[in-house]
PDB file of C-alpha atoms in Angstrom:
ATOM      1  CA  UNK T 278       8.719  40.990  43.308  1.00  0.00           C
ATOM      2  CA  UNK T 279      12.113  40.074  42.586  1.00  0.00           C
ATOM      3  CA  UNK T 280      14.959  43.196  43.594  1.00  0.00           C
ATOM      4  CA  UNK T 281      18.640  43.349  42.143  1.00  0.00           C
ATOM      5  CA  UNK T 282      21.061  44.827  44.558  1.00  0.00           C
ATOM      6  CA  UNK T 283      24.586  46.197  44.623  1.00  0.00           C
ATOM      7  CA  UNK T 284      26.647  43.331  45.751  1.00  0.00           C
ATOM      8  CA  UNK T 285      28.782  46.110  47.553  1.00  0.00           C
ATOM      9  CA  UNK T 286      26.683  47.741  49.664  1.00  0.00           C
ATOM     10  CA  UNK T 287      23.149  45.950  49.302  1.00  0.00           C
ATOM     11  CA  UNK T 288      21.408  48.533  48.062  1.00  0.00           C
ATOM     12  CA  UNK T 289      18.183  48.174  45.641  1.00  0.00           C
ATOM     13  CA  UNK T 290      19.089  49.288  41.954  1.00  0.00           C
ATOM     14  CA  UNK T 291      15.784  47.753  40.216  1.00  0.00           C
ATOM     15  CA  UNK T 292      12.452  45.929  41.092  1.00  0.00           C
ATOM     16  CA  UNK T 293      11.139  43.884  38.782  1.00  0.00           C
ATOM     17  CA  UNK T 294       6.988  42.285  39.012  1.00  0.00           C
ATOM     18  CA  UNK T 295       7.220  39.229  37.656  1.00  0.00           C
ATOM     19  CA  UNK T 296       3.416  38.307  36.156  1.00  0.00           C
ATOM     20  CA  UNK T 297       2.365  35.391  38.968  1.00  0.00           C
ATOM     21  CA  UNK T 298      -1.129  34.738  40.466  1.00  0.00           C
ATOM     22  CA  UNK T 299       1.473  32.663  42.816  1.00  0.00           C
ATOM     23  CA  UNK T 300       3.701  33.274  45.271  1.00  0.00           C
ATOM     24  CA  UNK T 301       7.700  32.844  43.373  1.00  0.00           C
ATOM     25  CA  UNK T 302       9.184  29.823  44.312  1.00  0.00           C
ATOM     26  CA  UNK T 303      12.477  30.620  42.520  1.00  0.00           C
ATOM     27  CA  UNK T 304      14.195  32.162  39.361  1.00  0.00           C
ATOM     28  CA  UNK T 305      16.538  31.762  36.880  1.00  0.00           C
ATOM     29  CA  UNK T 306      18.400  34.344  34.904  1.00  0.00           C
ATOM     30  CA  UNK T 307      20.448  33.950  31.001  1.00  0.00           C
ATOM     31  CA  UNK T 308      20.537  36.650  28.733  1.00  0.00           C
ATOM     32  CA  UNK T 309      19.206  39.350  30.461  1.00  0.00           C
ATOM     33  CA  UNK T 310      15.958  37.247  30.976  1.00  0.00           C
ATOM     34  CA  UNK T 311      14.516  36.062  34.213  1.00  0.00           C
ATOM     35  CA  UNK T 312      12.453  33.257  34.668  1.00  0.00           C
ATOM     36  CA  UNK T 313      10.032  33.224  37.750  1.00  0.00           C
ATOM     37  CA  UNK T 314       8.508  30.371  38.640  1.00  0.00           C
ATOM     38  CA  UNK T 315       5.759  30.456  40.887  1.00  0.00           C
ATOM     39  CA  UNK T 316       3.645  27.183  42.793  1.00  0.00           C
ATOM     40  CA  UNK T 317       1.757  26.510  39.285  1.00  0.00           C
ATOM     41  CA  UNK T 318       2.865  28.953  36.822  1.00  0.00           C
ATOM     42  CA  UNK T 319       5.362  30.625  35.393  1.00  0.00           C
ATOM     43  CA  UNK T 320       6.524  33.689  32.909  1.00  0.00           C
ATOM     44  CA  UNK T 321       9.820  35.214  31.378  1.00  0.00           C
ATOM     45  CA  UNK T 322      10.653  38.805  32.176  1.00  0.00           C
ATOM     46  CA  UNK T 323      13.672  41.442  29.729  1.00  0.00           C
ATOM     47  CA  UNK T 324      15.332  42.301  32.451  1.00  0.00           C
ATOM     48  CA  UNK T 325      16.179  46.099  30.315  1.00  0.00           C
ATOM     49  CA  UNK T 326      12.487  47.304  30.490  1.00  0.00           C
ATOM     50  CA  UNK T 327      10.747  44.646  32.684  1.00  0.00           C
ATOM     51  CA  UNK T 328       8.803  44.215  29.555  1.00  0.00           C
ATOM     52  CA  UNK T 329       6.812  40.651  30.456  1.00  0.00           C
ATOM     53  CA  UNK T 330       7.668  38.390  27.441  1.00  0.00           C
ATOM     54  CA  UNK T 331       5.612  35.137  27.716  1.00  0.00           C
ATOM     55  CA  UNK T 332       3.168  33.435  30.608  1.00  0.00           C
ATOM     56  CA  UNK T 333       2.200  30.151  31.086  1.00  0.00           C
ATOM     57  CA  UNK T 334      -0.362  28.466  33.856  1.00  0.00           C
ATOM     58  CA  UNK T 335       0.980  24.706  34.781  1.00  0.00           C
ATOM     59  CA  UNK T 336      -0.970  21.996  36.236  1.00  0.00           C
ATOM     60  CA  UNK T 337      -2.969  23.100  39.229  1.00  0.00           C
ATOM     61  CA  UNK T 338      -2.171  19.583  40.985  1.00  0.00           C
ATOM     62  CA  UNK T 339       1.752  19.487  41.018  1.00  0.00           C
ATOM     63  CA  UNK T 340       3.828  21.963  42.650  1.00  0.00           C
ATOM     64  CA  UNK T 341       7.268  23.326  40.263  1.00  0.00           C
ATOM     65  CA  UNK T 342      10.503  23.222  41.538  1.00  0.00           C
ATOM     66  CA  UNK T 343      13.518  25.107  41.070  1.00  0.00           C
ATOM     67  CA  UNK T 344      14.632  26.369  37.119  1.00  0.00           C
ATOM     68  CA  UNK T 345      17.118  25.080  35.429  1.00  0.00           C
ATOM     69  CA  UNK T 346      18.299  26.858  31.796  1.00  0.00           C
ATOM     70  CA  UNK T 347      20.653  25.244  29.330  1.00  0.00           C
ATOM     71  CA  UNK T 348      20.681  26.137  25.945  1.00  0.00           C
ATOM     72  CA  UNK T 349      17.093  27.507  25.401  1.00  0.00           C
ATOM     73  CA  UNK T 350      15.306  25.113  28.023  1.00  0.00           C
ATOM     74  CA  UNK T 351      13.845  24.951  31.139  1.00  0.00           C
ATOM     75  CA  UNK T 352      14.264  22.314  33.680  1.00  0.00           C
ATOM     76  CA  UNK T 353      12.351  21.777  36.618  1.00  0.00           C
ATOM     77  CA  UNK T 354      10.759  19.129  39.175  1.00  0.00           C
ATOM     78  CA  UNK T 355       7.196  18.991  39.157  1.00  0.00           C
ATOM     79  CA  UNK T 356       5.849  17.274  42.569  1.00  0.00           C
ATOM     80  CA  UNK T 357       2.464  16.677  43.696  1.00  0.00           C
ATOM     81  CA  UNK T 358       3.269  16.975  46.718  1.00  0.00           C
ATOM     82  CA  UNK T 359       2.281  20.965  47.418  1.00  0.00           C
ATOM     83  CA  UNK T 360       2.854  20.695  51.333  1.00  0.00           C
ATOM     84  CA  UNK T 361       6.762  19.905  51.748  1.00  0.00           C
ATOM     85  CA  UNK T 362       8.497  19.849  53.543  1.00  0.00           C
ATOM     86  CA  UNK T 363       5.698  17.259  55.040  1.00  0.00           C
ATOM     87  CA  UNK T 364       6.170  14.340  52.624  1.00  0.00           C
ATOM     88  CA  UNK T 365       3.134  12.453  51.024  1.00  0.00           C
ATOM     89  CA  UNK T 366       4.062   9.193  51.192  1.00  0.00           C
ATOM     90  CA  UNK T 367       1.498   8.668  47.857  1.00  0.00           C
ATOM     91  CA  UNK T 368       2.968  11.572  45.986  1.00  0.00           C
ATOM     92  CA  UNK T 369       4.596  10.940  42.767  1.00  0.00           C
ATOM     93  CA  UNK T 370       7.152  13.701  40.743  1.00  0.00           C
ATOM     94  CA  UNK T 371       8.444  13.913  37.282  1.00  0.00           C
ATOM     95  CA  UNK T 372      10.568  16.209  35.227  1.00  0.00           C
ATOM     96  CA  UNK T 373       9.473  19.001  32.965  1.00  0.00           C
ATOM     97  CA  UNK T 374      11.287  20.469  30.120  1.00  0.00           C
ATOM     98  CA  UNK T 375       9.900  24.051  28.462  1.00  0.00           C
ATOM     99  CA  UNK T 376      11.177  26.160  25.316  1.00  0.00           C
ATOM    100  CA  UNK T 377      12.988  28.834  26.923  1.00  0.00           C
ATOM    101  CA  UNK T 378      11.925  31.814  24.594  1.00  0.00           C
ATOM    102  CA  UNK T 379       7.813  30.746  24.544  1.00  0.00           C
ATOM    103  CA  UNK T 380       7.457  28.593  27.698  1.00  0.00           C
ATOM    104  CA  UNK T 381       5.902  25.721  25.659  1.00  0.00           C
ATOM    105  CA  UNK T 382       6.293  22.565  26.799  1.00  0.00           C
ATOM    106  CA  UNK T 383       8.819  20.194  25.003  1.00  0.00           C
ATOM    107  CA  UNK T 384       8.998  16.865  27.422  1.00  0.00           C
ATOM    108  CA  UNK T 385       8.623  15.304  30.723  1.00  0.00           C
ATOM    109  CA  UNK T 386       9.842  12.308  32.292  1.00  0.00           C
ATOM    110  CA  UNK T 387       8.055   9.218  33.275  1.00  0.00           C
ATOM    111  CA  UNK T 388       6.545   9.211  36.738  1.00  0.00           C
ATOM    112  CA  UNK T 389       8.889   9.453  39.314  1.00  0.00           C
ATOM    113  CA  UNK T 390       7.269   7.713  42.783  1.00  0.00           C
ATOM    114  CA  UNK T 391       7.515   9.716  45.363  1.00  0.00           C
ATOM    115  CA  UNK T 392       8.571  13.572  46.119  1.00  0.00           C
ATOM    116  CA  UNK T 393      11.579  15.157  44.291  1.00  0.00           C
ATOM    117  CA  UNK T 394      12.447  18.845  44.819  1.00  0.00           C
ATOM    118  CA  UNK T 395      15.545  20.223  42.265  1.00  0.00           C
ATOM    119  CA  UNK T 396      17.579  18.726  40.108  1.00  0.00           C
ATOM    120  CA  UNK T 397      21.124  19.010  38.777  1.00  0.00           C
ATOM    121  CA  UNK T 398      22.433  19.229  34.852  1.00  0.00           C
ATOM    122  CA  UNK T 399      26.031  17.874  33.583  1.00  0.00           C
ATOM    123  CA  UNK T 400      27.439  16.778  30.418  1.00  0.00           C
ATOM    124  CA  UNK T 401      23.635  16.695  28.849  1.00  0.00           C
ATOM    125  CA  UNK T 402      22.043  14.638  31.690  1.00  0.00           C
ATOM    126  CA  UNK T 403      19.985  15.499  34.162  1.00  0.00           C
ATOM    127  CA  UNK T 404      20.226  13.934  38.160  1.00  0.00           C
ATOM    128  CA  UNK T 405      17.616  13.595  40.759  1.00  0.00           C
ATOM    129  CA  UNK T 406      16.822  11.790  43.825  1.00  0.00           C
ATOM    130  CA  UNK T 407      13.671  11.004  45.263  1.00  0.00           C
ATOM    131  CA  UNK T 408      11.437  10.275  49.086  1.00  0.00           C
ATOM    132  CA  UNK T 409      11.110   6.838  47.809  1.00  0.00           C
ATOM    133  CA  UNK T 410      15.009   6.137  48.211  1.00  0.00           C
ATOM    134  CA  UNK T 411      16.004   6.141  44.501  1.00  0.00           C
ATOM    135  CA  UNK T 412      18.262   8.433  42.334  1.00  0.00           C
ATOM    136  CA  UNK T 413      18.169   8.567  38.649  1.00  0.00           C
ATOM    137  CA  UNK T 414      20.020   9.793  35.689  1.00  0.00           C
ATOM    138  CA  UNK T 415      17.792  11.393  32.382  1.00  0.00           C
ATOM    139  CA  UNK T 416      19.160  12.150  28.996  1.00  0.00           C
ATOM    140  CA  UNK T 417      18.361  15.479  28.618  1.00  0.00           C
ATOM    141  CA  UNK T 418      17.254  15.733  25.237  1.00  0.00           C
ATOM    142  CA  UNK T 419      13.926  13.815  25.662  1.00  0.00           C
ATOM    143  CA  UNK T 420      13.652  12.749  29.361  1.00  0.00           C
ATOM    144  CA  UNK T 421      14.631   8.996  28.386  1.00  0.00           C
ATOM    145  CA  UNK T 422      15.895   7.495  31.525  1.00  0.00           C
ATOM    146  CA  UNK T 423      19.713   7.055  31.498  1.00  0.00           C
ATOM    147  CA  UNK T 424      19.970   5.152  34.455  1.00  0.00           C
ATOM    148  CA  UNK T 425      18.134   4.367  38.115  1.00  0.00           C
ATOM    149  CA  UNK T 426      19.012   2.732  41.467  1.00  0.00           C
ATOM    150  CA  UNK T 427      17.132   2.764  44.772  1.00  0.00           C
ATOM    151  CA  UNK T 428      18.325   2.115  47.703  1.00  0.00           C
ATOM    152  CA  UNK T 429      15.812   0.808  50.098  1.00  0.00           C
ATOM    153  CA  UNK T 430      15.205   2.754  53.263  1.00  0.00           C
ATOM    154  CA  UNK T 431      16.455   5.696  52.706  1.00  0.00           C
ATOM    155  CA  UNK T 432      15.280   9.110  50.793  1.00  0.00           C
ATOM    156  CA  UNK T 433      17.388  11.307  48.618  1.00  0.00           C
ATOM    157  CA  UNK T 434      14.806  14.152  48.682  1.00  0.00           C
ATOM    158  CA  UNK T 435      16.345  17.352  50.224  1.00  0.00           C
ATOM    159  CA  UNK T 436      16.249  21.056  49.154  1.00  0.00           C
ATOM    160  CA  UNK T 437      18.546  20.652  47.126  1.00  0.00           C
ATOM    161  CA  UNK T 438      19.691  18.974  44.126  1.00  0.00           C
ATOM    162  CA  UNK T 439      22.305  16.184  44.126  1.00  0.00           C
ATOM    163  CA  UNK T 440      25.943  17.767  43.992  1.00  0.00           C
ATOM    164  CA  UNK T 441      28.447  17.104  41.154  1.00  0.00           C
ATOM    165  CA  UNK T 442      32.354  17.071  41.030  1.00  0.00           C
ATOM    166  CA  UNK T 443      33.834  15.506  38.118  1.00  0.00           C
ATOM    167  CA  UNK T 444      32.755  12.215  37.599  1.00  0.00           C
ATOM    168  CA  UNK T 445      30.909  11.338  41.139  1.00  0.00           C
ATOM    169  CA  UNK T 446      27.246  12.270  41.741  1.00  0.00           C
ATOM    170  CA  UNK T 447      26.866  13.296  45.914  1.00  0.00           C
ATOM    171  CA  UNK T 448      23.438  12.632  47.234  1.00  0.00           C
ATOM    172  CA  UNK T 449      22.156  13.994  50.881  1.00  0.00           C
ATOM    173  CA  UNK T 450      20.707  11.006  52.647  1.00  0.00           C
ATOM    174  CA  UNK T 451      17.298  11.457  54.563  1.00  0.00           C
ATOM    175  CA  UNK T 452      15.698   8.722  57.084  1.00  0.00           C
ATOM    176  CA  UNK T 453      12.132   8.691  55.864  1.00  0.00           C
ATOM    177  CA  UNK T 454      11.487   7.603  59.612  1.00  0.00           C
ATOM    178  CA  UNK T 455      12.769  10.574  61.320  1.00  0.00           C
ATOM    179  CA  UNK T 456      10.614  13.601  59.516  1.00  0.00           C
ATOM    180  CA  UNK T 457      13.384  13.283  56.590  1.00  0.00           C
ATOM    181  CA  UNK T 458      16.494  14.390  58.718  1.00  0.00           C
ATOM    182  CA  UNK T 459      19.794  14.330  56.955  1.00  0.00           C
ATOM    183  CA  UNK T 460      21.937  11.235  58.885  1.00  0.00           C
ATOM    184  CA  UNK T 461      24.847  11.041  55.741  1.00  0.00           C
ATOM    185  CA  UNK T 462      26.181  11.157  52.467  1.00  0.00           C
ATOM    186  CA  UNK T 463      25.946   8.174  49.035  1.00  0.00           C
ATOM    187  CA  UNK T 464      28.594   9.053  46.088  1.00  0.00           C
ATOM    188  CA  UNK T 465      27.973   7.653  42.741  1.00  0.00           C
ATOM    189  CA  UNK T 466      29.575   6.931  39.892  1.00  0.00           C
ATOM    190  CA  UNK T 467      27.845   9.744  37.794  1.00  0.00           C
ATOM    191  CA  UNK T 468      27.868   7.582  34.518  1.00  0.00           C
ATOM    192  CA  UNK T 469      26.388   4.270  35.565  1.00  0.00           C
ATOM    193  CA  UNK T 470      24.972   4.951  39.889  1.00  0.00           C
ATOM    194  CA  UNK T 471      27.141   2.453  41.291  1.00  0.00           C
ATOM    195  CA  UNK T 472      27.681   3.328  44.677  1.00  0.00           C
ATOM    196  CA  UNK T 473      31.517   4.418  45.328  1.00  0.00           C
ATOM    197  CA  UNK T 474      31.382   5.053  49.065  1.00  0.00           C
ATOM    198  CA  UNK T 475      28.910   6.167  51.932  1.00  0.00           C
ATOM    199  CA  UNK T 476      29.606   8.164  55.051  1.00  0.00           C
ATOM    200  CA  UNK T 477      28.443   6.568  58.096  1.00  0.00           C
ATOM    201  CA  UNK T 478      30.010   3.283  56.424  1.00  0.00           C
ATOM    202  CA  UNK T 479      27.307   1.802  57.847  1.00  0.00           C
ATOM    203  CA  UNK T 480      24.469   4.167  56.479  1.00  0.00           C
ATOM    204  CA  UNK T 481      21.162   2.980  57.292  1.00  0.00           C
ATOM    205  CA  UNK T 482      17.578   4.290  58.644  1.00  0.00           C
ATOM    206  CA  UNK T 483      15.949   3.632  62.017  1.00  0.00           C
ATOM    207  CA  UNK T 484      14.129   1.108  62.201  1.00  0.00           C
TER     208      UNK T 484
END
C-alpha cells in the first residue's frame, strides 16, 4: 500500500492499494495519478477516488526499475538480474518506454550487457550506467542510442541514477571486485561522454 502523509506532522491522510500481485518497487506521481511499479508488473491509480485505471503484467524474467514520467511516458530499467544487489555477472538490462494513460508499451532499447538499476531524463535524453563499466546516452523518443563509452574495470551500477547539473553527467563509480563498493566519482560531458575529470585522479579497481 502506498500512504500520503502530512509533511508537518507525519500523520496518514489517505491509503491507497495499488493493484500488484508484487511487492512495489517504487512510484511515480503527475496529475493526480500514481504509478506503482511492482518486480514484474505494474498499474496506474486517480489518486481522487483510488479508482484503479489500467494494469499491465511485464516479463516474468526481468526485474523493473524505478519510473520515470515525462510528457505521457514511462521510463524505466528493466534488469534480469532479480537478486541485486548480488550482481549476475551474465545479466543483461535494457530500457522500457510505456504510454502513460494505457500502460502499453511504446519502445525499448537495445540490450544493455550487464545490470542497470534507474535512470535519469534531461533535455529529451535519457542516461544510464551499467555493472559492465559503461554509461550511455538514449534519445528519448525511440530508444536510439545517442551515445556510449565504457570504461574498463569499473561499474556505474548503483541505486541510483547518474546525477545531472547543467551540462556534466556525474556517475558513482563501483569496483566490480569489491561486492560493487563505491571508491569515486567520473563527470561527463553530458552531450558527447567525454570524460571531464575523476575523483581519486587516479580512479581505478583492485586488481
Amino acid at each position: 500500500e502506498v500512504n500520503t502523509l502530512d509533511a508537518t506532522t507525519g500523520k496518514i491522510l489517505q491509503t491507497y492499494k495499488p493493484r500488484l500481485n508484487t511487492n512495489i518497487v517504487s512510484i511515480a506521481i503527475e496529475k493526480n495519478v500514481l504509478y506503482a511499479f511492482g518486480l514484474f508488473d505494474m498499474c496506474a491509480l486517480r489518486l481522487t477516488d483510488g479508482k484503479i485505471l489500467w494494469y499491465r503484467q511485464t516479463n516474468q524474467s526481468q526485474v523493473l526499475g524505478i519510473p520515470h514520467i515525462q510528457n505521457g511516458v514511462l521510463y524505466t530499467i528493466a534488469s534480469s538480474d532479480v537478486n541485486w544487489p548480488y550482481v549476475d555477472p551474465k545479466s543483461t538490462s535494457h530500457i522500457e518506454a510505456f504510454e502513460a494513460n494505457s500502460g502499453n508499451p511504446l519502445w525499448q532499447s537495445n540490450i544493455i550487457q550487464g545490470s542497470a538499476t534507474d535512470i535519469s531524463i534531461a533535455n529529451g535524453v535519457i542516461y544510464n550506467g551499467s555493472t559492465d563499466g559503461s554509461i550511455t546516452a538514449y534519445d528519448m523518443k525511440a530508444g536510439a542510442q545517442v551515445w556510449s563509452k565504457t570504461i574498463a574495470g569499473l561499474s556505474f551500477s548503483g541505486s541510483t541514477g547518474p546525477q545531472i547539473d547543467s551540462d556534466t553527467l556525474y556517475m558513482a563509480a563501483q569496483d566490480p571486485t569489491m561486492s560493487y563498493q563505491a571508491i569515486g566519482i567520473v563527470a561527463l560531458d553530458i552531450s558527447n561522454g567525454h570524460t571531464r575529470w575523476q575523483y581519486p585522479s587516479d580512479l581505478t579497481a583492485m586488481k
